[in-house]
């Protein structure tokens, strides 16, 4: 059995992973607030923790891993989106429009994330199904002095938890200046955060001991994680933008409620586009669906993401997408006609070393170079690549295996000629392929694509 090591944000070091129960490995990952399409950055934690889910299933068995990722379906942004629809003339009550919007967005999310080759988690709870558990947790925090009521709100006393700030490595006083906290006159301390807030008659709300209202964001994940995974579980993950305040607040309220909560905290770094932060003002903001509709295969998006270690900033570029497409086309052709082979431990070992996906991909390249197609297929699927669910976008359905093999041989001869600086021979091979209707794409991983005028007879004549 592979020994897994993971970087624990809480201890700031890589640690050997030993689950609380090998028969019940438990992981919670913060999911989306469902008010709009997932942008490209939203997809990174989904892919990262999908790979971890696959690795845990490989090591401990698919029936022994429980992965929970929530949907936040009660939020001011959702309310605002539904209200805008109503003001634009949509029929139905605000509650009906909210339900319509959240259902629609969850459906979009599933479609987009599954296009990237991700598995559905074991459970996907919706926050609105756990309001009772949230109320019960809040009542306990008030009774123990860790929370208080003020102007119809319930707030958590941050300074009642001595270890607040340990996850992000900052003291409470250091956080106050410039922190993302809501300033309100009813707070005892600027750092105190909302557990429950009142709802007006025109907004969604639930009855509680403090009046009709709705939960704050942070209490949602604590209540759902406790209800579905128990007092203590193995891994809590998400993007590093959630480390503070969301995860810091989750820890505080859960520990003060008497729960052990997560043992290992994992955070992925953020995404850039062509070297710049993704933003609407720069014109480089786009959703996963935007890329898919532009013809970028989901498998290519996944490959680009996995080419960078999850704890390093990732830069999405068109050049990386082209290289990824070329590699995947080659791998698809190599593996199309074969069954899965044996386990190749270097790939497993790379993933077990804090999800070193770039190293795992390098090992897949090695399998491709030595033409071990069966093992390549088996191990690529451990990373969620070359799977049946991703379809056969990279295949040229009308080309026989022997024809594809001949094209690959010619392409290999061209690479060798270029390496020897025999430019005349390299150009000759390219021209012969182009004349037969085969487009040659140079790059770190050369590739070919059949054009509509492809004529296999011309290719056969070259033999």
Coordinates of C-alpha atoms in Angstrom, one line a residue:
X1 CA 0.0 0.0 0.0
X2 CA 1.4 3.4 -1.0
X3 CA 2.3 5.7 1.8
X4 CA 0.6 9.1 1.2
X5 CA 2.2 12.4 2.4
X6 CA 0.2 15.6 2.3
X7 CA 1.1 19.2 3.1
X8 CA -0.9 20.3 6.1
X9 CA -1.6 24.0 6.1
X10 CA -2.3 23.8 9.9
X11 CA 1.2 22.6 10.7
X12 CA 2.9 24.1 7.6
X13 CA 4.7 20.9 6.7
X14 CA 4.3 17.7 4.8
X15 CA 3.0 14.8 7.0
X16 CA 2.5 11.1 6.5
X17 CA -1.2 10.7 6.1
X18 CA -2.8 8.1 8.4
X19 CA -6.6 8.1 8.3
X20 CA -8.6 7.9 11.5
X21 CA -10.2 4.8 10.1
X22 CA -8.9 3.1 7.0
X23 CA -12.3 1.7 6.4
X24 CA -13.9 5.2 6.5
X25 CA -11.6 7.8 5.1
X26 CA -13.4 11.2 5.2
X27 CA -12.8 14.4 3.3
X28 CA -14.8 17.7 3.2
X29 CA -14.2 20.3 0.5
X30 CA -16.0 23.7 0.3
X31 CA -18.2 23.8 -2.7
X32 CA -19.7 26.7 -4.8
X33 CA -22.2 29.3 -3.9
X34 CA -24.8 28.6 -6.7
X35 CA -25.7 31.9 -8.2
X36 CA -23.9 31.7 -11.6
X37 CA -21.6 29.7 -13.8
X38 CA -18.3 28.4 -12.4
X39 CA -15.4 30.5 -13.6
X40 CA -12.1 28.8 -14.5
X41 CA -10.5 29.5 -11.1
X42 CA -13.4 27.7 -9.4
X43 CA -12.5 24.6 -11.3
X44 CA -9.0 24.3 -9.8
X45 CA -10.0 22.9 -6.3
X46 CA -12.5 20.6 -8.0
X47 CA -9.8 19.0 -10.1
X48 CA -7.2 19.0 -7.3
X49 CA -9.5 17.2 -4.8
X50 CA -10.9 14.9 -7.5
X51 CA -7.3 13.6 -8.0
X52 CA -7.0 13.2 -4.2
X53 CA -10.3 11.4 -4.1
X54 CA -9.1 9.0 -6.9
X55 CA -5.9 8.4 -5.1
X56 CA -7.6 7.7 -1.7
X57 CA -10.0 5.3 -3.5
X58 CA -7.0 3.6 -5.2
X59 CA -5.2 3.1 -1.9
X60 CA -8.0 2.4 0.6
X61 CA -10.8 1.1 -1.7
X62 CA -13.6 2.9 -3.4
X63 CA -16.1 1.8 -0.7
X64 CA -13.9 3.1 2.1
X65 CA -13.7 6.8 1.1
X66 CA -16.4 9.4 1.8
X67 CA -16.1 12.7 0.0
X68 CA -18.5 15.5 0.9
X69 CA -18.6 18.8 -1.1
X70 CA -21.4 21.2 -0.3
X71 CA -23.6 23.6 -2.3
X72 CA -24.2 27.0 -0.6
X73 CA -27.8 27.7 -1.8
X74 CA -28.7 30.4 0.7
X75 CA -26.7 33.6 0.2
X76 CA -27.1 37.3 -0.5
X77 CA -25.7 37.0 -4.0
X78 CA -28.3 34.3 -4.8
X79 CA -31.1 36.5 -3.4
X80 CA -29.8 39.5 -5.5
X81 CA -29.7 37.4 -8.7
X82 CA -33.3 36.2 -8.2
X83 CA -34.5 39.7 -7.3
X84 CA -33.0 41.0 -10.6
X85 CA -34.9 38.3 -12.5
X86 CA -38.1 39.3 -10.7
X87 CA -37.6 42.9 -11.5
X88 CA -36.9 42.0 -15.1
X89 CA -40.4 40.5 -15.3
X90 CA -39.8 36.8 -14.4
X91 CA -43.0 35.2 -13.0
X92 CA -43.2 33.5 -9.6
X93 CA -42.4 34.4 -6.0
X94 CA -38.9 35.4 -5.0
X95 CA -38.5 32.0 -3.2
X96 CA -39.6 30.2 -6.4
X97 CA -37.1 32.2 -8.4
X98 CA -34.3 31.4 -5.9
X99 CA -35.1 27.7 -6.1
X100 CA -35.2 27.9 -9.9
X101 CA -31.8 29.7 -10.0
X102 CA -30.1 27.4 -7.5
X103 CA -31.4 24.2 -9.3
X104 CA -30.3 25.6 -12.6
X105 CA -26.8 26.6 -11.4
X106 CA -26.3 23.2 -9.7
X107 CA -27.2 21.5 -13.0
X108 CA -24.7 23.8 -14.8
X109 CA -22.0 23.0 -12.2
X110 CA -22.4 19.3 -12.6
X111 CA -22.3 19.5 -16.4
X112 CA -19.2 21.7 -16.5
X113 CA -17.2 19.9 -13.8
X114 CA -18.0 16.5 -15.3
X115 CA -16.8 17.8 -18.7
X116 CA -13.5 18.2 -16.9
X117 CA -13.5 14.5 -16.0
X118 CA -14.3 14.9 -12.3
X119 CA -16.2 12.3 -10.3
X120 CA -19.2 13.3 -8.2
X121 CA -18.4 13.4 -4.5
X122 CA -20.0 10.7 -2.3
X123 CA -22.4 13.4 -1.0
X124 CA -23.3 16.9 -2.1
X125 CA -25.4 18.5 0.6
X126 CA -27.3 21.7 0.1
X127 CA -27.1 24.2 3.0
X128 CA -30.8 24.7 3.1
X129 CA -31.3 21.1 4.1
X130 CA -29.3 21.5 7.3
X131 CA -30.8 24.7 8.8
X132 CA -31.9 22.7 11.9
X133 CA -28.4 21.5 12.6
X134 CA -27.0 25.0 12.2
X135 CA -29.6 26.4 14.7
X136 CA -28.7 23.6 17.2
X137 CA -25.0 24.4 16.9
X138 CA -25.5 28.1 17.3
X139 CA -27.7 27.5 20.4
X140 CA -24.8 25.5 21.9
X141 CA -22.3 28.2 21.2
X142 CA -24.5 30.8 22.9
X143 CA -25.0 28.5 26.0
X144 CA -21.2 28.1 26.3
X145 CA -20.5 31.8 26.0
X146 CA -18.8 31.7 22.6
X147 CA -21.6 33.5 20.9
X148 CA -24.1 36.3 21.7
X149 CA -27.2 37.9 20.3
X150 CA -27.4 41.6 19.2
X151 CA -30.1 43.4 17.2
X152 CA -31.6 40.2 15.9
X153 CA -28.1 38.8 15.0
X154 CA -26.1 36.0 16.6
X155 CA -22.4 36.6 16.5
X156 CA -19.4 34.5 17.4
X157 CA -16.9 35.9 20.0
X158 CA -13.6 35.5 18.2
X159 CA -11.6 36.3 21.3
X160 CA -13.2 33.5 23.2
X161 CA -11.2 31.1 21.1
X162 CA -7.6 31.5 22.1
X163 CA -6.2 29.7 19.0
X164 CA -8.0 31.9 16.5
X165 CA -5.6 32.8 13.7
X166 CA -3.4 29.6 14.0
X167 CA -4.4 28.3 10.5
X168 CA -3.5 31.6 8.7
X169 CA -0.6 32.4 11.0
X170 CA -1.9 35.8 12.2
X171 CA -3.0 37.3 15.5
X172 CA -6.5 38.7 15.9
X173 CA -5.1 42.2 16.3
X174 CA -3.0 41.9 13.1
X175 CA -6.1 40.8 11.3
X176 CA -8.3 43.8 12.2
X177 CA -6.4 46.3 10.0
X178 CA -7.6 45.8 6.4
X179 CA -9.3 42.5 7.2
X180 CA -12.4 41.3 5.3
X181 CA -14.7 41.8 8.2
X182 CA -18.1 43.5 8.4
X183 CA -18.1 46.6 10.5
X184 CA -21.4 46.9 12.5
X185 CA -22.3 48.8 15.6
X186 CA -23.9 45.8 17.3
X187 CA -20.6 43.9 17.4
X188 CA -18.6 43.6 20.6
X189 CA -15.4 43.3 18.6
X190 CA -14.8 44.1 14.9
X191 CA -13.5 40.5 14.3
X192 CA -16.7 38.9 15.6
X193 CA -18.6 37.2 12.7
X194 CA -22.2 36.4 12.0
X195 CA -23.7 33.0 12.8
X196 CA -27.4 34.1 12.2
X197 CA -28.9 37.2 10.7
X198 CA -32.5 38.5 10.4
X199 CA -34.5 38.2 7.2
X200 CA -37.0 40.7 6.0
X201 CA -40.4 39.5 4.8
X202 CA -39.2 39.6 1.2
X203 CA -36.2 37.4 1.7
X204 CA -35.8 33.7 2.4
X205 CA -35.9 32.9 6.1
X206 CA -36.4 30.2 8.7
X207 CA -37.8 30.4 12.2
X208 CA -35.3 30.3 15.1
X209 CA -35.0 31.2 18.8
X210 CA -33.7 34.6 17.5
X211 CA -36.6 35.3 15.1
X212 CA -37.0 34.7 11.4
X213 CA -33.7 34.7 9.7
X214 CA -31.0 32.8 7.8
X215 CA -27.5 31.5 8.7
X216 CA -24.2 33.1 8.2
X217 CA -21.9 31.5 5.6
X218 CA -19.3 30.0 8.0
X219 CA -21.7 28.0 10.2
X220 CA -23.1 26.2 7.2
X221 CA -19.9 24.1 6.5
X222 CA -19.3 23.4 10.2
X223 CA -22.8 22.0 10.6
X224 CA -22.8 19.9 7.4
X225 CA -19.4 18.5 8.0
X226 CA -20.3 17.5 11.6
X227 CA -23.6 15.9 10.5
X228 CA -22.2 14.0 7.6
X229 CA -18.6 13.2 8.7
X230 CA -18.8 13.2 12.4
X231 CA -17.0 14.9 15.3
X232 CA -13.5 14.4 13.7
X233 CA -12.6 13.6 10.1
X234 CA -9.4 13.4 8.0
X235 CA -9.1 16.1 5.4
X236 CA -10.7 19.6 4.8
X237 CA -9.8 21.3 1.5
X238 CA -10.4 24.3 -0.6
X239 CA -8.8 27.2 -2.3
X240 CA -6.3 29.3 -0.3
X241 CA -8.6 32.3 -0.7
X242 CA -10.9 30.5 1.9
X243 CA -8.1 30.0 4.5
X244 CA -9.1 33.3 6.0
X245 CA -11.8 34.1 7.1
X246 CA -13.9 31.1 6.1
X247 CA -11.7 28.2 7.3
X248 CA -10.4 30.1 10.3
X249 CA -14.0 30.7 11.4
X250 CA -15.0 27.1 10.7
X251 CA -12.3 25.9 13.0
X252 CA -13.2 28.4 15.8
X253 CA -16.9 27.7 15.9
X254 CA -16.5 23.9 15.5
X255 CA -13.8 23.6 18.2
X256 CA -15.9 25.8 20.6
X257 CA -18.9 23.6 19.9
X258 CA -16.8 20.7 21.2
X259 CA -15.9 19.1 17.8
X260 CA -12.5 17.9 16.9
X261 CA -13.1 18.8 13.2
X262 CA -10.5 18.3 10.5
X263 CA -7.0 16.8 11.1
X264 CA -5.4 17.8 7.8
X265 CA -6.1 21.2 6.0
X266 CA -5.2 21.4 2.3
X267 CA -5.3 24.5 0.1
X268 CA -4.7 25.0 -3.6
X269 CA -3.1 28.1 -5.0
X270 CA -4.9 30.5 -7.3
X271 CA -5.1 30.7 -11.1
X272 CA -3.8 33.4 -13.5
X273 CA -4.5 33.9 -17.2
X274 CA -1.5 34.6 -19.4
X275 CA 0.5 35.8 -16.4
X276 CA -2.2 38.1 -15.0
X277 CA -4.9 37.8 -12.3
X278 CA -8.2 36.9 -13.9
X279 CA -10.6 39.8 -13.8
X280 CA -13.4 41.2 -15.8
X281 CA -11.6 44.6 -16.0
X282 CA -8.7 43.0 -17.8
X283 CA -11.0 41.2 -20.2
X284 CA -9.5 37.8 -19.2
X285 CA -12.3 36.5 -17.1
X286 CA -14.1 33.5 -18.4
X287 CA -16.1 30.5 -17.2
X288 CA -15.4 26.8 -17.8
X289 CA -18.4 26.8 -20.1
X290 CA -16.9 29.7 -22.2
X291 CA -13.8 27.5 -22.9
X292 CA -15.9 24.4 -23.7
X293 CA -18.0 26.4 -26.1
X294 CA -14.8 27.8 -27.8
X295 CA -13.9 24.2 -28.6
X296 CA -11.4 23.6 -25.8
X297 CA -11.9 20.0 -24.7
X298 CA -12.5 19.5 -21.0
X299 CA -9.7 16.9 -20.9
X300 CA -7.3 19.6 -22.2
X301 CA -8.4 22.0 -19.4
X302 CA -7.8 19.2 -16.8
X303 CA -4.4 18.3 -18.2
X304 CA -3.2 22.0 -18.1
X305 CA -4.3 22.2 -14.5
X306 CA -2.6 19.0 -13.5
X307 CA 0.7 20.2 -15.2
X308 CA 1.2 22.6 -12.2
X309 CA 1.5 21.4 -8.6
X310 CA -1.6 22.4 -6.7
X311 CA 0.4 24.5 -4.1
X312 CA 1.9 26.7 -6.8
X313 CA 0.1 29.5 -8.7
X314 CA -1.2 28.2 -12.0
X315 CA -1.0 30.1 -15.3
X316 CA -3.6 29.3 -17.9
X317 CA -2.2 30.1 -21.4
X318 CA -3.2 29.2 -24.9
X319 CA 0.3 27.8 -25.5
X320 CA -0.2 25.3 -22.6
X321 CA -3.6 24.3 -24.0
X322 CA -2.1 23.6 -27.4
X323 CA 0.7 21.5 -25.9
X324 CA -1.8 19.6 -23.7
X325 CA -4.1 18.9 -26.8
X326 CA -1.1 17.6 -28.8
X327 CA -0.1 15.3 -25.9
X328 CA -3.6 13.9 -25.3
X329 CA -4.2 13.3 -29.0
X330 CA -1.0 11.2 -29.1
X331 CA -2.0 9.3 -26.0
X332 CA -5.5 8.7 -27.2
X333 CA -4.1 7.2 -30.5
X334 CA -1.7 5.0 -28.6
X335 CA -4.3 3.6 -26.2
X336 CA -7.4 3.5 -28.3
X337 CA -7.2 -0.2 -29.2
X338 CA -5.8 -1.6 -26.0
X339 CA -7.1 -2.8 -22.6
X340 CA -5.8 -1.4 -19.3
X341 CA -2.5 -2.8 -18.2
X342 CA -0.7 -3.1 -14.9
X343 CA -0.2 -0.6 -12.1
X344 CA 3.0 1.5 -12.6
X345 CA 4.1 2.4 -9.2
X346 CA 6.2 5.5 -10.1
X347 CA 2.9 7.3 -11.1
X348 CA 1.2 6.2 -7.8
X349 CA 4.3 7.3 -5.8
X350 CA 4.2 10.7 -7.5
X351 CA 0.6 11.3 -6.6
X352 CA 1.2 9.9 -3.0
X353 CA 3.9 12.6 -2.6
X354 CA 1.5 15.5 -1.9
X355 CA -0.3 15.1 -5.2
X356 CA 2.8 15.7 -7.4
X357 CA 0.8 15.7 -10.6
X358 CA 3.6 17.2 -12.8
X359 CA 5.8 14.3 -11.8
X360 CA 3.0 11.9 -12.5
X361 CA 2.5 13.4 -16.0
X362 CA 6.3 13.1 -16.6
X363 CA 6.0 9.4 -15.8
X364 CA 3.1 9.1 -18.2
X365 CA 5.3 10.7 -20.9
X366 CA 7.9 8.0 -20.2
X367 CA 5.3 5.3 -20.7
X368 CA 4.3 6.9 -24.0
X369 CA 7.8 7.1 -25.2
X370 CA 8.5 3.4 -24.5
X371 CA 5.2 2.5 -26.2
X372 CA 3.7 0.8 -23.1
X373 CA 0.1 1.7 -24.2
X374 CA -1.7 -0.6 -21.8
X375 CA 0.1 0.7 -18.7
X376 CA -0.2 4.3 -20.0
X377 CA -4.0 3.9 -20.2
X378 CA -4.3 2.4 -16.7
X379 CA -2.2 5.1 -15.1
X380 CA -3.6 8.0 -17.0
X381 CA -7.0 7.0 -15.8
X382 CA -5.8 7.3 -12.2
X383 CA -5.4 11.0 -12.9
X384 CA -8.8 11.2 -14.6
X385 CA -7.4 11.2 -18.1
X386 CA -8.2 9.0 -21.1
X387 CA -11.4 7.9 -19.4
X388 CA -14.6 6.7 -21.2
X389 CA -16.5 9.6 -19.6
X390 CA -14.4 12.1 -21.4
X391 CA -15.3 10.7 -24.7
X392 CA -13.2 10.3 -27.8
X393 CA -12.7 13.9 -28.8
X394 CA -9.0 13.2 -29.7
X395 CA -9.7 10.2 -32.0
X396 CA -9.8 10.3 -35.7
X397 CA -12.6 7.7 -36.1
X398 CA -11.9 7.1 -39.8
X399 CA -8.3 6.2 -39.5
X400 CA -7.2 2.6 -39.0
X401 CA -4.7 1.7 -36.4
X402 CA -2.0 0.8 -38.9
X403 CA -2.5 4.1 -40.8
X404 CA -2.2 6.0 -37.5
X405 CA 0.9 4.0 -36.7
X406 CA 2.4 5.0 -40.1
X407 CA 1.7 8.7 -39.5
X408 CA 3.3 8.4 -36.1
X409 CA 6.4 6.8 -37.6
X410 CA 6.7 9.5 -40.3
X411 CA 6.2 12.2 -37.6
X412 CA 8.9 10.5 -35.5
X413 CA 11.3 10.5 -38.5
X414 CA 10.6 14.2 -38.9
X415 CA 11.4 14.9 -35.3
X416 CA 14.7 12.9 -35.7
X417 CA 15.5 14.9 -38.9
X418 CA 14.9 18.2 -37.1
X419 CA 17.1 17.1 -34.1
X420 CA 19.9 16.3 -36.6
X421 CA 19.3 19.7 -38.3
X422 CA 18.4 17.9 -41.5
X423 CA 15.9 20.6 -42.4
X424 CA 15.5 19.4 -46.0
X425 CA 14.4 16.0 -44.9
X426 CA 12.1 17.4 -42.2
X427 CA 10.4 19.7 -44.7
X428 CA 10.1 16.8 -47.1
X429 CA 8.2 14.7 -44.6
X430 CA 6.0 17.5 -43.6
X431 CA 5.1 18.3 -47.2
X432 CA 4.3 14.6 -47.9
X433 CA 2.0 14.5 -44.9
X434 CA 0.3 17.8 -45.8
X435 CA -0.2 16.6 -49.4
X436 CA -2.0 13.5 -48.0
X437 CA -4.3 15.7 -45.9
X438 CA -2.5 15.4 -42.6
X439 CA -1.9 18.7 -40.7
X440 CA 1.4 18.6 -38.8
X441 CA 1.5 20.6 -35.5
X442 CA 5.0 21.2 -34.2
X443 CA 5.7 21.8 -30.5
X444 CA 7.2 20.1 -27.4
X445 CA 4.9 17.2 -28.2
X446 CA 4.4 17.1 -32.0
X447 CA 0.9 16.2 -33.1
X448 CA -1.2 15.6 -36.2
X449 CA -4.8 16.2 -37.2
X450 CA -6.6 14.8 -40.3
X451 CA -8.0 17.4 -42.6
X452 CA -11.3 17.0 -44.5
X453 CA -9.2 16.2 -47.7
X454 CA -7.3 13.3 -46.1
X455 CA -6.5 10.7 -48.6
X456 CA -5.2 7.4 -47.1
X457 CA -4.2 6.2 -50.6
X458 CA -1.6 9.0 -50.9
X459 CA -0.3 8.0 -47.4
X460 CA -0.1 4.3 -48.4
X461 CA 2.0 5.3 -51.5
X462 CA 4.7 6.7 -49.2
X463 CA 5.5 3.2 -47.7

